[in-house]
Short mmCIF file of C-alpha atoms in Angstrom, two decimals:
data_model
loop_
_atom_site.label_atom_id
_atom_site.label_comp_id
_atom_site.label_asym_id
_atom_site.label_seq_id
_atom_site.Cartn_x
_atom_site.Cartn_y
_atom_site.Cartn_z
CA MET Y 164 0.00 0.00 0.00
CA GLU Y 165 1.40 3.38 -0.98
CA GLU Y 166 1.81 6.09 1.61
CA THR Y 167 1.11 9.75 0.99
CA THR Y 168 4.17 11.93 0.63
CA PRO Y 169 4.79 14.85 3.01
CA GLY Y 170 2.40 17.66 2.14
CA GLN Y 171 0.34 15.39 -0.12
CA ARG Y 172 -3.26 15.37 1.03
CA PRO Y 173 -5.53 12.39 0.40
CA VAL Y 174 -8.03 12.33 -2.45
CA ARG Y 175 -11.36 13.49 -1.05
CA VAL Y 176 -14.22 11.19 -2.03
CA LEU Y 177 -18.01 11.49 -1.85
CA VAL Y 178 -19.74 8.07 -1.87
CA VAL Y 179 -23.28 7.95 -3.29
CA ASP Y 180 -25.49 4.85 -3.17
CA ASP Y 181 -29.01 4.24 -1.90
CA GLU Y 182 -27.93 1.04 -0.11
CA ALA Y 183 -26.25 1.61 3.23
CA MET Y 184 -24.35 -1.67 3.08
CA VAL Y 185 -22.88 -0.79 -0.31
CA ARG Y 186 -21.73 2.59 1.01
CA ALA Y 187 -20.19 0.88 4.04
CA GLY Y 188 -18.34 -1.57 1.81
CA ILE Y 189 -16.95 1.19 -0.40
CA ARG Y 190 -15.90 3.21 2.64
CA ALA Y 191 -14.10 0.15 4.05
CA ILE Y 192 -12.19 -0.36 0.80
CA LEU Y 193 -11.15 3.29 0.59
CA ALA Y 194 -10.14 3.32 4.25
CA ARG Y 195 -7.41 0.79 3.45
CA ASP Y 196 -5.64 3.33 1.26
CA PRO Y 197 -4.04 6.31 3.03
CA ARG Y 198 -4.25 8.21 -0.27
CA THR Y 199 -8.05 8.47 0.00
CA GLU Y 200 -10.47 10.05 2.45
CA VAL Y 201 -14.27 9.71 2.41
CA VAL Y 202 -15.59 13.17 3.22
CA ALA Y 203 -19.31 12.39 3.00
CA GLU Y 204 -21.95 9.82 1.99
CA ALA Y 205 -25.26 10.36 0.20
CA ALA Y 206 -28.24 8.05 -0.23
CA ASP Y 207 -29.73 9.71 -3.31
CA GLY Y 208 -28.89 12.06 -6.15
CA ALA Y 209 -30.32 15.22 -4.62
CA GLU Y 210 -28.32 14.73 -1.43
CA ALA Y 211 -25.23 14.01 -3.55
CA VAL Y 212 -25.53 17.35 -5.35
CA SER Y 213 -25.94 19.21 -2.05
CA LEU Y 214 -22.96 17.47 -0.44
CA ALA Y 215 -20.81 17.96 -3.54
CA ARG Y 216 -21.43 21.70 -3.38
CA ARG Y 217 -20.61 21.74 0.32
CA HIS Y 218 -17.49 19.54 0.34
CA ARG Y 219 -16.19 20.00 -3.23
CA PRO Y 220 -14.72 16.46 -3.36
CA ASP Y 221 -12.05 15.44 -5.81
CA VAL Y 222 -14.03 12.35 -6.82
CA VAL Y 223 -17.70 11.36 -6.56
CA LEU Y 224 -18.43 7.63 -6.65
CA MET Y 225 -22.01 7.58 -7.95
CA ASP Y 226 -24.53 4.76 -8.18
CA ILE Y 227 -26.66 4.95 -11.34
CA GLN Y 228 -30.12 3.80 -10.27
CA MET Y 229 -31.44 5.55 -7.16
CA PRO Y 230 -34.90 6.78 -6.11
CA GLY Y 231 -35.75 10.38 -6.91
CA LEU Y 232 -32.87 12.04 -8.74
CA ASP Y 233 -30.87 9.24 -10.37
CA GLY Y 234 -27.11 9.09 -10.58
CA ILE Y 235 -26.83 10.32 -14.16
CA ALA Y 236 -28.99 13.39 -13.53
CA ALA Y 237 -27.04 14.06 -10.32
CA ALA Y 238 -23.75 13.72 -12.22
CA ALA Y 239 -24.92 16.37 -14.69
CA ARG Y 240 -25.76 18.81 -11.88
CA ILE Y 241 -22.48 18.16 -10.10
CA HIS Y 242 -20.56 18.62 -13.36
CA GLN Y 243 -22.15 22.06 -13.71
CA ALA Y 244 -21.92 23.11 -10.04
CA VAL Y 245 -18.50 21.66 -9.15
CA PRO Y 246 -16.66 21.02 -12.44
CA THR Y 247 -13.43 20.14 -10.64
CA SER Y 248 -15.10 17.05 -9.11
CA GLY Y 249 -14.67 13.97 -11.26
CA VAL Y 250 -17.67 11.64 -11.25
CA VAL Y 251 -17.14 7.87 -11.45
CA MET Y 252 -20.30 5.89 -12.16
CA LEU Y 253 -20.80 2.61 -10.29
CA THR Y 254 -22.61 0.16 -12.56
CA THR Y 255 -23.87 -3.42 -12.43
CA PHE Y 256 -24.15 -6.03 -15.16
CA GLY Y 257 -27.08 -5.12 -17.37
CA GLU Y 258 -26.69 -1.35 -17.02
CA ASP Y 259 -24.55 -0.92 -20.13
CA HIS Y 260 -27.27 1.12 -21.83
CA PHE Y 261 -26.83 3.87 -19.22
CA ILE Y 262 -23.18 4.48 -20.12
CA GLN Y 263 -23.87 6.62 -23.18
CA ARG Y 264 -26.17 8.86 -21.13
CA ALA Y 265 -23.55 9.14 -18.42
CA LEU Y 266 -20.90 10.05 -20.99
CA GLU Y 267 -23.10 12.86 -22.24
CA GLU Y 268 -23.41 14.20 -18.71
CA GLY Y 269 -19.67 14.39 -18.08
CA ALA Y 270 -18.85 11.16 -16.22
CA SER Y 271 -15.09 10.64 -15.88
CA GLY Y 272 -15.10 6.91 -15.24
CA PHE Y 273 -17.05 3.68 -14.94
CA LEU Y 274 -16.60 0.82 -12.49
CA LEU Y 275 -18.54 -2.38 -11.96
CA LYS Y 276 -19.72 -2.93 -8.39
CA ALA Y 277 -18.52 -6.51 -8.77
CA ASP Y 278 -14.98 -5.40 -9.70
CA ASP Y 279 -11.92 -6.27 -7.66
CA PRO Y 280 -11.49 -3.63 -4.89
CA ARG Y 281 -8.17 -2.65 -6.44
CA GLU Y 282 -10.10 -1.35 -9.46
CA LEU Y 283 -11.98 1.02 -7.17
CA LEU Y 284 -8.73 2.41 -5.78
CA ASN Y 285 -7.20 2.62 -9.27
CA GLY Y 286 -10.23 4.45 -10.61
CA VAL Y 287 -10.31 6.98 -7.79
CA GLN Y 288 -6.62 7.80 -8.18
CA ALA Y 289 -6.85 8.01 -11.98
CA VAL Y 290 -9.81 10.40 -12.02
CA ALA Y 291 -8.40 12.49 -9.16
CA SER Y 292 -5.21 13.08 -11.14
CA GLY Y 293 -7.16 14.18 -14.21
CA GLY Y 294 -7.50 10.90 -16.10
CA ALA Y 295 -10.56 8.99 -17.26
CA TYR Y 296 -10.97 5.44 -16.00
CA LEU Y 297 -12.78 2.40 -17.39
CA SER Y 298 -12.45 -0.82 -15.45
CA PRO Y 299 -11.31 -3.58 -17.82
CA ARG Y 300 -14.61 -5.44 -17.50
CA VAL Y 301 -16.64 -2.32 -18.21
CA ALA Y 302 -14.46 -1.55 -21.23
CA ALA Y 303 -14.80 -5.11 -22.53
CA ARG Y 304 -18.60 -5.03 -22.22
CA VAL Y 305 -18.94 -1.63 -23.87
CA VAL Y 306 -16.60 -2.53 -26.71
CA ALA Y 307 -18.50 -5.80 -27.25
CA GLY Y 308 -21.71 -3.79 -27.48
CA LEU Y 309 -20.17 -1.36 -29.96
CA ARG Y 310 -19.01 -4.22 -32.16
CA ALA Y 311 -22.43 -5.86 -32.01
CA HIS Y 312 -24.02 -2.62 -33.24
CA ARG Y 313 -21.27 -1.58 -35.66
CA SER Y 314 -23.74 -0.76 -38.42
CA ALA Y 315 -25.50 1.71 -36.14
CA ARG Y 316 -22.28 3.24 -34.84
CA PRO Y 317 -19.14 2.93 -37.00
CA ARG Y 318 -15.91 2.48 -35.11
CA ARG Y 319 -13.91 5.66 -34.69
CA SER Y 320 -11.15 5.68 -37.29
CA LEU Y 321 -7.59 6.00 -36.06
CA ASP Y 322 -6.18 6.36 -39.58
CA HIS Y 323 -5.57 10.09 -39.22
CA LEU Y 324 -3.65 9.80 -35.94
CA THR Y 325 0.12 10.13 -35.96
CA GLY Y 326 2.23 7.53 -34.20
CA ARG Y 327 2.72 9.82 -31.21
CA GLU Y 328 -1.01 10.54 -31.05
CA ARG Y 329 -1.66 6.79 -30.94
CA ASP Y 330 0.77 6.53 -28.01
CA VAL Y 331 -1.12 9.30 -26.23
CA LEU Y 332 -4.44 7.61 -26.98
CA ALA Y 333 -3.14 4.39 -25.46
CA GLY Y 334 -2.32 6.35 -22.32
CA LEU Y 335 -5.83 7.79 -22.25
CA GLY Y 336 -7.22 4.29 -22.56
CA ALA Y 337 -5.12 3.19 -19.59
CA GLY Y 338 -6.55 5.99 -17.46
CA LEU Y 339 -3.37 8.03 -17.27
CA SER Y 340 -3.36 11.77 -16.63
CA ASN Y 341 -1.50 14.19 -18.89
CA ALA Y 342 1.38 14.28 -16.41
CA GLU Y 343 1.60 10.48 -16.33
CA ILE Y 344 1.47 10.21 -20.11
CA ALA Y 345 4.21 12.83 -20.30
CA ALA Y 346 6.39 10.84 -17.90
CA THR Y 347 5.76 7.59 -19.79
CA LEU Y 348 6.53 9.08 -23.21
CA HIS Y 349 9.29 11.41 -22.01
CA LEU Y 350 7.45 14.52 -23.15
CA VAL Y 351 6.60 17.79 -21.46
CA GLU Y 352 3.05 18.00 -20.14
CA GLY Y 353 2.12 20.91 -22.43
CA THR Y 354 2.99 18.81 -25.47
CA VAL Y 355 0.81 15.97 -24.20
CA LYS Y 356 -2.10 18.36 -23.65
CA ALA Y 357 -1.77 19.51 -27.27
CA HIS Y 358 -1.70 15.89 -28.45
CA VAL Y 359 -4.81 15.09 -26.37
CA SER Y 360 -6.67 18.01 -27.96
CA ALA Y 361 -5.65 16.79 -31.41
CA VAL Y 362 -6.70 13.21 -30.64
CA LEU Y 363 -10.13 14.29 -29.38
CA ALA Y 364 -10.66 16.48 -32.44
CA LYS Y 365 -9.58 13.82 -34.93
CA LEU Y 366 -11.70 11.12 -33.28
CA GLY Y 367 -14.69 13.39 -32.79
CA ALA Y 368 -14.62 12.41 -29.11
CA ARG Y 369 -16.26 14.78 -26.63
CA ASN Y 370 -14.10 13.81 -23.67
CA ARG Y 371 -11.35 11.54 -22.39
CA VAL Y 372 -13.76 8.70 -21.63
CA GLU Y 373 -14.92 8.49 -25.25
CA ALA Y 374 -11.28 8.55 -26.35
CA ALA Y 375 -10.50 5.78 -23.85
CA LEU Y 376 -13.30 3.68 -25.32
CA ALA Y 377 -11.81 4.21 -28.79
CA ALA Y 378 -8.44 3.07 -27.48
CA HIS Y 379 -9.94 -0.09 -26.00
CA GLU Y 380 -11.93 -0.82 -29.14
CA ALA Y 381 -8.78 -0.47 -31.26
CA GLY Y 382 -6.79 -2.71 -28.92
CA LEU Y 383 -4.28 0.03 -28.07
CA VAL Y 384 -4.38 -0.46 -24.31
CA ALA Y 385 -1.44 -2.76 -23.73
CA GLY Y 386 -1.20 -4.63 -20.46
CA GLN Y 387 2.10 -3.02 -19.56
CA VAL Y 388 0.58 0.44 -19.96
CA ALA Y 389 -2.55 -0.37 -17.97
CA GLY Y 390 -0.38 -1.92 -15.28
CA GLN Y 391 1.17 1.45 -14.55
CA ILE Y 392 -2.07 2.56 -12.93
CA ALA Y 393 -1.67 0.21 -9.99
CA ASP Y 394 1.89 1.43 -9.47
CA ARG Y 395 1.19 5.10 -10.10
CA PRO Y 396 2.98 7.50 -7.73
CA PRO Y 397 0.81 9.85 -5.69
CA GLN Y 398 -0.46 12.73 -7.83
CA PRO Y 399 -1.86 16.09 -6.73
CA PRO Y 400 -5.60 15.36 -6.56
CA ARG Y 401 -7.13 18.81 -6.84
CA ARG Y 402 -7.61 20.15 -10.36
CA SER Y 403 -7.92 23.92 -10.51
CA GLN Y 404 -10.18 23.61 -13.54
CA PRO Y 405 -11.46 20.87 -15.83
CA HIS Y 406 -8.90 20.01 -18.46
CA GLN Y 407 -8.43 17.72 -21.40
#
């Protein structure tokens, strides 16, 4: 388990689920990692929006289906009210059809509730450092769905990407932040940000999550790249503003 470095504060997390036992389980997993701190819990979407405004967490772990205001609608309101908070949607098998809606509302990541607990920790750290995170099982299910409906949604073409842009896209698919991609590719962060902008434009992707899906669909996310997430050094969690 990694320790926080001197002066490095933990990632502040808001946990949102209408089941108390699920919230308790998530809190227990996050409590094992000194890099994370649960600042509040909410049982529905409306409460989540209120607590997000009050605590301004780095990451919101959000259930999709809840009574009243659902997780996707709550994610949209949080994205508008606290744009520096990354929202990670917690899904179950059979909820794949919600992912497109969540993408449109600014979700930064997707995790299956049945995932290994390490995926939860990886996802929180990735989104807190500015990345977009898809658990491998979520990515596999979404890509399978895209391939099954290829006639309705053609695969994003990577033909116009340069070699370096493909490298950057692979990093996006692995959930890496701009700083982590820069370190991996031995580039300066400003150059990576420019490459990310170019990749999004060429793919017609609205955000990093859509680009990550394109990377998974194209098979660009190599195991050695994805493995860097588990070994990622602590990163400053607070983003001063949303960025690409």
